[in-house]
Coordinates of C-alpha atoms and ligand atoms in Angstrom, one line a residue:
M1 CA 45.3 -44.9 -3.1
K2 CA 44.0 -46.5 0.2
I3 CA 41.3 -44.2 1.5
C4 CA 39.2 -44.5 4.7
I5 CA 36.2 -42.1 5.0
I6 CA 35.0 -41.7 8.6
G7 CA 31.3 -41.0 8.7
T8 CA 28.9 -42.1 6.1
G9 CA 26.6 -39.0 6.1
Y10 CA 25.8 -37.0 3.0
V11 CA 29.5 -35.7 2.5
G12 CA 31.2 -39.1 3.4
L13 CA 29.1 -41.3 1.3
V14 CA 29.3 -39.1 -1.8
S15 CA 33.0 -38.4 -1.2
G16 CA 33.8 -41.8 -0.7
T17 CA 31.9 -43.2 -3.5
C18 CA 33.4 -40.7 -6.0
F19 CA 36.9 -41.4 -4.7
A20 CA 36.3 -45.0 -5.6
E21 CA 34.9 -44.1 -8.9
L22 CA 38.1 -42.3 -9.6
G23 CA 39.8 -45.5 -9.2
N24 CA 41.1 -45.7 -5.4
N25 CA 40.2 -48.2 -2.9
V26 CA 38.0 -46.7 -0.4
I27 CA 36.5 -48.2 2.9
C28 CA 33.7 -46.0 4.4
V29 CA 33.2 -46.5 7.9
D30 CA 30.4 -45.6 10.5
K31 CA 29.4 -46.5 14.1
D32 CA 25.8 -47.0 13.0
K33 CA 25.6 -50.9 12.2
E34 CA 22.4 -50.7 10.7
K35 CA 23.4 -48.1 8.3
I36 CA 26.6 -50.1 7.4
N37 CA 24.6 -53.4 6.9
K38 CA 22.1 -51.6 4.6
L39 CA 25.0 -50.1 2.6
N40 CA 26.5 -53.5 2.1
Q41 CA 23.3 -54.6 0.7
G42 CA 23.0 -51.8 -1.8
I43 CA 20.6 -49.9 0.2
V44 CA 21.5 -46.0 0.3
P45 CA 20.3 -44.2 3.2
I46 CA 20.0 -40.8 1.5
Y47 CA 18.4 -39.5 -1.5
E48 CA 20.8 -38.2 -4.0
P49 CA 20.3 -38.6 -7.7
G50 CA 22.8 -41.1 -9.2
L51 CA 24.7 -42.1 -6.1
E52 CA 22.9 -45.7 -5.8
E53 CA 24.2 -46.8 -9.0
I54 CA 27.9 -45.7 -8.5
I55 CA 27.9 -47.2 -5.1
K56 CA 26.5 -50.5 -6.5
R57 CA 29.1 -50.7 -9.4
N58 CA 31.9 -50.0 -7.2
S59 CA 31.0 -52.3 -4.4
R60 CA 30.8 -55.1 -7.0
T61 CA 34.4 -54.5 -8.1
K62 CA 35.4 -54.2 -4.3
S63 CA 36.9 -50.7 -4.7
L64 CA 34.2 -49.5 -2.4
K65 CA 33.6 -51.3 1.0
F66 CA 31.4 -50.4 4.2
S67 CA 32.6 -51.3 7.5
T68 CA 32.2 -50.6 11.3
D69 CA 35.6 -51.5 12.2
I70 CA 37.0 -47.9 12.4
S71 CA 40.4 -49.0 14.0
L72 CA 41.2 -51.6 11.3
S73 CA 39.9 -49.3 8.5
I74 CA 42.2 -46.4 9.6
K75 CA 45.3 -48.8 10.0
V76 CA 44.9 -50.4 6.5
S77 CA 44.7 -46.7 5.1
N78 CA 46.9 -43.9 4.2
I79 CA 44.6 -41.4 3.6
I80 CA 41.9 -40.7 6.3
F81 CA 39.0 -38.2 5.5
I82 CA 37.2 -37.0 8.8
C83 CA 33.3 -36.6 7.5
V84 CA 31.5 -36.6 10.7
G85 CA 28.8 -34.2 11.6
T86 CA 29.3 -30.8 13.2
P87 CA 25.7 -29.8 14.5
T88 CA 25.3 -26.3 15.8
N89 CA 24.9 -26.5 19.8
K90 CA 21.5 -25.0 20.8
I91 CA 22.9 -23.2 23.8
T92 CA 26.3 -21.8 22.3
K93 CA 25.1 -21.6 18.8
K94 CA 28.8 -22.8 18.1
A95 CA 29.7 -25.8 15.8
D96 CA 29.7 -29.0 18.1
L97 CA 33.1 -30.7 17.6
K98 CA 32.7 -33.6 19.9
Y99 CA 32.4 -36.1 17.0
I100 CA 35.4 -34.8 15.3
F101 CA 37.6 -35.1 18.5
N102 CA 36.2 -38.6 19.3
V103 CA 37.4 -39.7 15.6
T104 CA 40.6 -37.9 16.1
N105 CA 41.4 -40.0 19.5
I106 CA 40.6 -43.1 17.6
I107 CA 43.0 -42.1 14.7
K108 CA 45.7 -41.3 17.2
N109 CA 45.5 -44.8 18.7
N110 CA 45.9 -46.3 15.1
L111 CA 48.7 -44.4 13.6
N112 CA 50.8 -47.5 12.5
K113 CA 52.3 -45.6 9.5
Y114 CA 52.4 -42.2 7.8
K115 CA 48.7 -40.9 7.1
L116 CA 47.1 -37.8 5.8
I117 CA 44.1 -36.9 8.1
I118 CA 41.9 -34.6 6.2
T119 CA 38.9 -32.7 7.6
K120 CA 36.1 -32.5 5.0
S121 CA 33.3 -31.8 7.5
T122 CA 33.0 -28.3 8.0
V123 CA 35.0 -27.0 10.9
P124 CA 35.6 -23.6 12.5
V125 CA 38.9 -22.0 11.7
M126 CA 41.8 -23.7 13.8
T127 CA 40.2 -26.9 14.2
G128 CA 43.1 -28.4 12.3
D129 CA 45.4 -26.9 14.9
K130 CA 43.4 -28.7 17.6
I131 CA 43.3 -32.1 15.9
E132 CA 47.2 -31.9 15.5
R133 CA 47.6 -31.4 19.1
I134 CA 45.2 -34.3 20.0
L135 CA 47.4 -36.5 17.7
N136 CA 50.3 -35.2 19.8
I137 CA 52.6 -33.9 17.2
R138 CA 55.9 -34.5 19.3
K139 CA 55.3 -38.2 20.0
N140 CA 54.1 -39.1 16.6
K141 CA 56.5 -36.6 14.5
N142 CA 56.7 -37.9 10.9
K143 CA 53.7 -40.0 11.1
F144 CA 50.9 -37.6 9.9
D145 CA 49.8 -34.3 8.3
V146 CA 46.6 -32.6 9.1
I147 CA 44.9 -31.1 6.1
S148 CA 41.7 -29.3 5.5
N149 CA 39.7 -30.1 2.5
P150 CA 36.3 -28.2 2.7
E151 CA 33.5 -29.9 0.2
F152 CA 31.1 -27.6 -1.7
L153 CA 28.6 -30.1 -2.4
R154 CA 25.0 -29.2 -3.2
E155 CA 22.4 -31.6 -2.2
G156 CA 20.7 -33.1 -5.4
E157 CA 23.7 -32.0 -7.6
A158 CA 26.6 -33.6 -5.2
I159 CA 27.9 -36.2 -7.8
R160 CA 28.4 -33.5 -10.3
D161 CA 29.7 -31.0 -8.0
F162 CA 32.3 -33.5 -6.9
L163 CA 33.3 -34.8 -10.2
Y164 CA 33.3 -31.6 -11.9
P165 CA 34.2 -28.9 -9.4
D166 CA 34.4 -25.2 -9.7
R167 CA 37.6 -25.5 -7.3
V168 CA 39.6 -28.1 -4.9
V169 CA 40.6 -26.2 -1.8
I170 CA 43.8 -27.8 0.1
G171 CA 44.8 -26.4 3.1
T172 CA 48.3 -27.5 4.5
S173 CA 51.8 -26.2 4.9
S174 CA 53.4 -29.8 4.1
S175 CA 54.5 -30.2 0.6
K176 CA 54.6 -33.8 1.0
A177 CA 50.9 -33.7 1.8
N178 CA 50.0 -31.3 -0.9
N179 CA 51.7 -33.6 -3.6
I180 CA 49.7 -36.7 -2.5
M181 CA 46.5 -34.5 -2.5
R182 CA 47.3 -33.0 -5.8
N183 CA 47.8 -36.6 -7.3
L184 CA 44.4 -37.8 -5.5
Y185 CA 42.4 -35.0 -7.2
L186 CA 44.5 -35.2 -10.6
P187 CA 41.7 -36.9 -12.7
I188 CA 39.2 -34.3 -11.9
I189 CA 41.5 -31.1 -11.9
K190 CA 43.6 -31.9 -15.0
K191 CA 41.2 -30.2 -17.5
K192 CA 41.0 -27.1 -15.8
N193 CA 43.5 -25.5 -13.3
R194 CA 41.0 -25.6 -10.4
Y195 CA 43.3 -26.9 -7.4
F196 CA 43.8 -24.2 -4.9
H197 CA 46.6 -24.8 -2.3
T198 CA 46.7 -22.4 0.6
S199 CA 47.2 -22.6 4.4
R200 CA 45.0 -24.9 6.4
R201 CA 43.4 -21.9 8.5
A202 CA 42.5 -20.2 5.2
A203 CA 40.9 -23.3 3.6
E204 CA 38.9 -23.5 6.8
L205 CA 37.5 -20.0 6.6
I206 CA 37.0 -20.1 2.8
K207 CA 34.3 -22.7 3.4
Y208 CA 32.5 -20.7 5.9
A209 CA 33.1 -17.3 4.0
S210 CA 31.7 -19.1 0.6
N211 CA 28.5 -20.3 2.2
A212 CA 28.1 -16.9 4.1
F213 CA 28.6 -15.2 1.0
L214 CA 25.9 -17.1 -1.0
A215 CA 23.5 -16.7 1.8
T216 CA 24.0 -12.9 1.6
K217 CA 23.2 -13.0 -1.9
I218 CA 19.9 -14.7 -1.1
S219 CA 19.0 -12.5 1.8
Y220 CA 20.1 -9.5 -0.3
I221 CA 17.9 -10.4 -3.4
N222 CA 14.9 -11.3 -1.0
E223 CA 15.3 -7.9 0.6
I224 CA 15.2 -6.1 -2.6
S225 CA 12.2 -8.4 -3.6
N226 CA 10.3 -6.6 -0.9
L227 CA 11.0 -3.7 -2.2
C228 CA 9.9 -4.6 -5.8
E229 CA 6.7 -5.7 -4.4
K230 CA 5.9 -2.5 -3.1
S231 CA 6.9 -0.3 -5.9
N232 CA 5.5 -2.6 -8.6
I233 CA 8.8 -3.7 -10.3
D234 CA 9.4 -7.3 -11.4
I235 CA 12.3 -8.8 -9.2
K236 CA 13.1 -11.3 -12.0
E237 CA 14.0 -8.4 -14.3
V238 CA 16.3 -6.7 -11.5
S239 CA 17.9 -10.2 -10.8
T240 CA 18.6 -10.5 -14.8
G241 CA 19.8 -6.9 -14.9
I242 CA 22.3 -6.9 -12.0
G243 CA 23.4 -10.4 -12.8
L244 CA 24.6 -9.4 -16.0
D245 CA 27.2 -7.4 -14.5
E246 CA 30.1 -10.1 -14.3
R247 CA 31.5 -8.8 -11.2
I248 CA 28.1 -10.0 -9.4
G249 CA 27.1 -13.0 -11.7
D250 CA 23.7 -14.3 -12.0
R251 CA 23.6 -17.4 -10.2
F252 CA 22.0 -17.3 -6.6
L253 CA 19.8 -14.3 -7.2
R254 CA 16.4 -16.0 -7.1
A255 CA 14.1 -14.5 -4.7
G256 CA 12.3 -17.0 -2.8
P257 CA 10.9 -18.3 0.8
G258 CA 14.6 -17.8 2.3
Y259 CA 17.5 -20.3 2.4
G260 CA 17.3 -23.4 4.3
G261 CA 18.9 -26.9 4.4
S262 CA 21.8 -28.3 6.5
C263 CA 24.6 -25.7 5.5
F264 CA 23.6 -21.9 5.1
P265 CA 21.7 -21.7 8.5
K266 CA 24.4 -23.6 10.3
D267 CA 27.5 -22.2 8.5
T268 CA 26.6 -18.4 8.9
K269 CA 25.7 -18.9 12.5
A270 CA 29.2 -20.8 13.1
L271 CA 31.0 -17.9 11.3
V272 CA 29.6 -15.3 13.6
S273 CA 30.6 -17.2 16.7
T274 CA 34.0 -17.9 15.3
A275 CA 34.3 -14.1 14.7
K276 CA 33.0 -13.4 18.2
K277 CA 35.8 -15.7 19.6
F278 CA 38.4 -13.1 17.7
N279 CA 36.4 -10.3 19.1
T280 CA 35.5 -9.3 15.6
E281 CA 31.9 -8.3 14.9
L282 CA 30.3 -9.7 11.4
S283 CA 27.6 -7.2 11.1
I284 CA 26.6 -8.1 7.6
V285 CA 26.4 -11.9 8.2
N286 CA 24.5 -11.3 11.4
S287 CA 22.0 -9.1 9.3
V288 CA 21.7 -12.0 6.8
I289 CA 20.9 -14.6 9.4
R290 CA 18.3 -12.1 11.1
F291 CA 16.5 -11.5 7.8
N292 CA 16.4 -15.1 6.8
D293 CA 15.2 -16.1 10.4
N294 CA 12.4 -13.7 10.0
R295 CA 11.5 -14.3 6.4
H296 CA 8.7 -16.6 7.4
K297 CA 6.8 -13.8 9.1
F298 CA 6.7 -11.7 6.0
L299 CA 5.2 -15.0 4.2
I300 CA 2.8 -15.8 6.6
S301 CA 1.3 -11.9 6.9
K302 CA 1.3 -12.2 3.0
I303 CA -0.6 -15.3 2.9
T304 CA -3.0 -13.8 5.6
K305 CA -3.7 -10.8 3.4
I306 CA -4.1 -13.1 0.3
M307 CA -6.8 -14.9 2.1
N308 CA -8.3 -11.5 3.4
N309 CA -7.7 -12.5 7.1
K310 CA -9.7 -15.6 6.9
L311 CA -7.5 -18.6 7.4
K312 CA -9.9 -20.8 9.7
N313 CA -11.1 -23.8 7.8
K314 CA -9.5 -22.7 4.3
R315 CA -8.0 -25.7 2.6
I316 CA -4.5 -24.7 1.8
T317 CA -2.2 -26.9 -0.5
F318 CA 1.4 -27.0 -0.3
L319 CA 3.3 -27.9 -3.5
G320 CA 6.7 -29.1 -2.3
V321 CA 7.9 -28.7 1.4
T322 CA 11.5 -29.6 1.3
F323 CA 14.0 -26.6 1.4
K324 CA 14.8 -26.9 -2.2
A325 CA 14.1 -29.3 -5.3
G326 CA 16.1 -32.5 -5.9
T327 CA 16.2 -33.6 -2.1
D328 CA 14.2 -35.0 0.5
D329 CA 15.9 -33.1 3.1
M330 CA 13.5 -30.9 5.4
R331 CA 16.2 -29.4 7.5
E332 CA 15.6 -25.6 8.4
S333 CA 12.9 -25.8 5.4
P334 CA 10.9 -22.7 5.5
S335 CA 7.7 -24.8 5.5
L336 CA 8.4 -26.2 8.8
K337 CA 7.6 -22.6 10.3
I338 CA 4.9 -21.7 8.0
I339 CA 2.5 -24.9 8.1
P340 CA 2.3 -24.9 11.8
S341 CA 1.6 -21.3 11.8
L342 CA -1.2 -21.9 9.4
I343 CA -2.6 -24.9 11.4
R344 CA -2.7 -23.1 14.5
K345 CA -4.7 -20.3 12.7
G346 CA -7.3 -23.0 11.7
S347 CA -6.4 -24.0 8.2
L348 CA -6.6 -27.4 6.7
I349 CA -3.4 -28.3 5.2
K350 CA -2.8 -30.7 2.3
Y351 CA 0.9 -31.4 0.8
C352 CA 2.5 -33.0 -2.1
D353 CA 6.3 -33.5 -2.4
P354 CA 8.0 -35.8 -5.0
S355 CA 10.3 -36.8 -2.2
G356 CA 7.6 -38.3 -0.3
I357 CA 5.7 -38.0 3.2
K358 CA 7.5 -36.2 5.9
K359 CA 7.5 -37.4 9.5
E360 CA 8.1 -33.9 10.7
F361 CA 4.4 -33.3 10.2
N362 CA 3.2 -36.4 12.2
K363 CA 2.7 -34.4 15.5
F364 CA 0.2 -31.9 13.8
K365 CA -3.6 -32.2 13.1
N366 CA -5.3 -31.1 10.0
I367 CA -2.4 -32.0 7.5
N368 CA -2.5 -34.7 5.2
Y369 CA 0.1 -36.0 2.6
C370 CA -1.2 -36.5 -0.7
S371 CA 0.9 -38.8 -3.1
N372 CA -0.3 -37.1 -6.4
I373 CA -0.7 -33.5 -7.5
K374 CA -4.3 -33.9 -8.6
E375 CA -5.6 -35.2 -5.3
A376 CA -3.5 -32.2 -3.5
C377 CA -5.0 -29.5 -5.4
K378 CA -8.5 -30.7 -5.8
N379 CA -11.1 -28.2 -4.0
S380 CA -8.2 -26.2 -2.4
D381 CA -8.7 -22.4 -1.8
L382 CA -5.1 -21.5 -2.0
L383 CA -2.1 -23.3 -3.5
I384 CA 1.2 -22.4 -2.0
I385 CA 4.2 -23.3 -4.7
H386 CA 7.0 -23.8 -1.9
T387 CA 9.5 -25.8 -3.7
E388 CA 10.7 -25.4 -7.2
W389 CA 10.3 -29.1 -8.2
N390 CA 10.0 -29.6 -12.1
E391 CA 6.8 -31.5 -11.4
F392 CA 5.2 -28.3 -10.4
K393 CA 6.4 -26.0 -13.3
Q394 CA 3.7 -26.8 -16.1
L395 CA 0.6 -27.3 -14.2
N396 CA -3.0 -26.5 -15.3
F397 CA -4.4 -25.3 -12.1
K398 CA -8.0 -25.0 -13.3
N399 CA -8.3 -28.8 -14.1
L400 CA -6.5 -29.6 -10.8
V401 CA -8.5 -27.5 -8.3
K402 CA -11.7 -27.9 -10.1
K403 CA -13.7 -25.0 -8.6
K404 CA -14.3 -21.5 -9.6
K405 CA -12.5 -19.5 -6.9
F406 CA -9.0 -20.4 -5.9
K407 CA -5.8 -18.4 -5.2
I408 CA -2.1 -19.2 -6.0
Y409 CA 1.0 -17.9 -3.8
D410 CA 4.1 -19.0 -6.0
M411 CA 7.0 -18.5 -3.5
R412 CA 9.5 -19.5 -6.3
N413 CA 8.2 -17.3 -9.3
L414 CA 7.6 -20.1 -11.6
Y415 CA 4.8 -18.9 -13.4
S416 CA 4.1 -15.8 -15.4
P417 CA 1.8 -13.1 -13.7
T418 CA 0.7 -12.0 -17.1
K419 CA -0.4 -15.3 -18.3
M420 CA -2.2 -15.9 -14.8
K421 CA -3.9 -12.8 -15.3
K422 CA -5.1 -13.6 -18.8
S423 CA -6.6 -16.8 -17.4
K424 CA -8.2 -14.9 -14.6
I425 CA -6.4 -16.9 -11.9
S426 CA -5.7 -14.9 -8.7
Y427 CA -2.0 -15.2 -8.6
F428 CA 0.4 -13.8 -6.0
C429 CA 4.2 -14.3 -6.1
I430 CA 7.7 -12.7 -4.9
G431 CA 8.6 -9.6 -5.6
R432 CA 6.7 -9.1 -8.9
Ligands
UDX501 C1 24.9 -25.4 -0.2 C2 26.1 -25.0 -0.9 O1 25.8 -24.6 -2.3 C3 27.3 -25.9 -0.9 O2 28.2 -25.4 -1.9 C4 27.5 -26.4 0.3 O3 28.7 -26.8 0.6 C5 26.3 -26.9 1.0 O4 25.3 -25.9 1.0 P1 22.8 -26.8 -0.2 O5 22.6 -26.7 1.0 O6 22.7 -28.3 -1.1 O7 24.3 -26.7 -0.8 O8 21.8 -26.0 -1.3 P2 21.9 -24.8 -2.3 O9 21.3 -25.4 -3.8 O10 23.0 -24.2 -2.3 O11 20.6 -24.1 -1.7 C6 20.6 -23.4 -0.3 C7 19.3 -22.6 -0.1 O12 19.3 -21.4 -0.9 C8 18.2 -23.3 -0.6 O13 17.2 -23.3 0.4 C9 17.5 -22.6 -1.8 O14 16.2 -22.7 -2.1 C10 18.1 -21.2 -1.6 N1 18.3 -20.6 -2.8 C11 19.3 -20.7 -3.7 C12 17.6 -19.4 -3.1 O15 16.7 -19.0 -2.3 N2 17.7 -18.6 -4.1 C13 18.8 -18.9 -4.9 O16 19.0 -18.3 -5.9 C14 19.7 -20.0 -4.8

């Protein structure tokens, strides 16, 4: 099939590349000339394991192309995926849809034959209806169908999530469009029946409701971990114990510094504002957001306690600063709130992250990036394990720090408190 992907951000690039890998002809378009030039040279602008290799392979066979000519790319394609960003508006807190509607207008001017227009970007409920109105359903009758096909890709696992999905959700009332979509996804859904056809509005809501549910699981387990910490119970045992109930499931029950990234914070807030529009209060999701937004305060006061209220001139090392392992993404990472607060209190920060130095910290004094773990840990008073990178899972801290007294705050519960106690290391963690 001839596919045009509009927007070569995370979702667009991964989806376009994987569709090419499945045997389609794909053109990925973007207005950012520099990005497209780089992609044409095989330089991938995002960090996603395995992506570069598949891009190069499919670019060689010409099944994957990159272009800045949006109009021409739309004209020669019969399937158009809209994958542009939907950032949260700082004032209204709603998803900002200006990029979606800009693209819709360009599509409208290039509807030369029947096309499927598919939103893969996360868009509020009824955005599909608005797109349809812009495309002018009366004038362009029989020339298009608007479909919702939300993505469920995790950063760092996006290729696997795309090629081996838990489910493919297709929202449309057109049986013609549904048949084309089923054929498009056939290679990855034929093994298991994971294709779910529903209404367009339901598909749009499924995306938000899924992410809000996962965020709820995380805030819930983090709240229970606060109780565990006070009552001397191990949160890991509690997570395992409740996760064994198949109705609950054992995934997304790891207590930690709170959720971050480009999706959960944005999508939970957008869901609440959609509900407001329909005069419905989502009190549970609101609590989840509030709890997560305040998580850093709990962590900072714990750090202060660990350091006996003496943070000035203390050497604090962050092992990992990204919002999770396997990505270079800093968006909404808890470290962005914790580190500046510690700097303000006079601490001297070093950090090491396998995904490299972070521009987000350039504006601060007293923070240094170390390219290796040894250099980062040497002479530290406190090591904070912030991100669960594999590189941090089996460290010999005494050899690394090279001083008698130091402390560890493990925000991902990677180590055993019992073993730490045996090694006489002053070790603190979450909910244990
Ligand atoms: C998420 C969704 O999983 C994906 O389906 C969606 O469409 C995009 O958003 P991603 O943002 O890449 O993917 O990260 P994910 O792996 O889901 O983790 C999100 C956050 O939750 C991270 O900050 C992570 O550290 C945290 N988390 C996750 C926990 O604190 N505990 C857990 O048990 C799981």
